[in-house]
């Protein structure tokens, strides 16, 4: 059978994730130090796991409301108000989803008509471009260049706006760079959204992981923005809950309702045990992640110092748990750098280009890895750079 003719054209033509392809090379190798996958190295804090275990013991194994447990939505509203300073009604403005991944997907599908343009900043999370395409939108990337510490300039966003623009998508701190948007630029982006009557998607998944005493501002909290913003957040990063697949979207009720229609048909609801775990996580609040945050900050200091010292210029990121060093001085492409480093030293980093064309010449290293392994990986990387300079990996 000619399967190519059976598969939907827009899916057939979609490239596979560059990260996945790279990790096929790592799977099954126990000798590799991975600075690759973007997830915490510690399991979910025990009280959160315990809450889920108890719920299963009690036989709480049913569906929940499509919207998510009301008790969880009430707790989300309290948390979001406390952390982001935006007030959402748990009944009409919050939807519990299967990770931020599902929330972003149904948000795009609920708003995009074929051909609508979505502006986002690159380098960015690998799913943004394909998710926009799968919703029949047109991805419009705008560079968040290293020259501006990986922040995006409102002026560059403005240049990309056309009559077809519907959404501006933001993610600060950013995966894969750890970049943060200065407040003045965020305010200018808000003014653009208001002037051109655009919707803003703000992916806040790393917003608890900020360093150097920074305080986070979500664009949703700026004057006039709540009514045109969808705030996406979840539990994967701060609460070390990647495997639970739990997230949420906060949005004006007509947008929440549109997203809910897709969610109820394709997902029904997020798993009840994950929702109960999420409820416990929010009750614990910052006490569940503050120790990890402090530990990530120390690891960031180490990795940034070591990378710069070995001649790979590396921006000191204000948040998330990634660094995005410039490897151009090695003369290798990002992909060759990552493959040769893996083959010769068993250290895994991710090549930059899957995060956007501007990522060529860079690699992403996730430092949510045990401190002693970061030290070891840096020693090995230093050896590798010396060997490259001596012509060994040409
Ligand atoms: N947004 C960004 C920026 C991410 O980095 C990730 C995961 N790496 C997600 C969303 C997806 O998160 P979740 O586990 O909640 O689906």
Coordinates of N, CA and C and ligand atoms in Angstrom, one line a residue, residues 99-101 104 125 128 171 175 203 205-206 236-237 245, ligand 1:
X99 N -0.9 18.2 30.8 CA 0.3 18.9 30.5 C 0.1 20.2 29.8
X100 N 1.1 21.1 29.8 CA 1.0 22.3 29.1 C 1.0 22.0 27.6
X101 N 1.5 20.8 27.2 CA 1.5 20.4 25.8 C 0.1 20.4 25.3
X104 N -1.5 23.9 25.1 CA -1.0 24.7 23.9 C -1.7 24.3 22.7
X125 N 10.9 26.4 22.3 CA 10.5 25.0 22.5 C 10.2 24.3 21.2
X128 N 6.6 24.4 19.3 CA 5.7 25.5 18.9 C 5.5 25.5 17.4
X171 N 7.4 32.8 25.8 CA 7.8 31.8 26.8 C 9.1 32.4 27.5
X175 N 12.8 28.1 27.1 CA 13.5 26.8 26.7 C 13.9 27.0 25.2
X203 N 3.4 31.0 27.8 CA 3.8 29.7 28.4 C 4.7 30.0 29.6
X205 N 5.8 27.9 32.0 CA 6.2 26.7 32.6 C 7.5 26.8 33.4
X206 N 8.3 27.7 33.1 CA 9.6 27.9 33.9 C 9.5 29.0 34.9
X236 N 5.1 20.3 35.6 CA 6.3 19.4 35.2 C 7.6 19.9 35.7
X237 N 7.9 21.2 35.6 CA 9.2 21.7 35.9 C 9.4 22.0 37.4
X245 N 1.8 14.3 33.7 CA 1.1 14.9 32.6 C -0.1 15.8 33.0
Ligands
LIG1 N1 6.5 24.5 27.2 C1 7.8 24.5 27.3 C2 8.6 25.8 27.0 C3 8.5 23.3 27.6 O1 9.9 23.4 27.7 C4 7.8 22.1 27.9 C5 8.5 20.8 28.2 N2 9.8 20.7 28.0 C6 6.4 22.2 27.7 C7 5.8 23.4 27.4 C8 5.6 21.0 27.9 O2 5.3 20.8 29.3 P1 4.3 19.7 29.9 O3 5.2 18.6 30.5 O4 3.5 20.4 30.9 O5 3.5 19.2 28.8

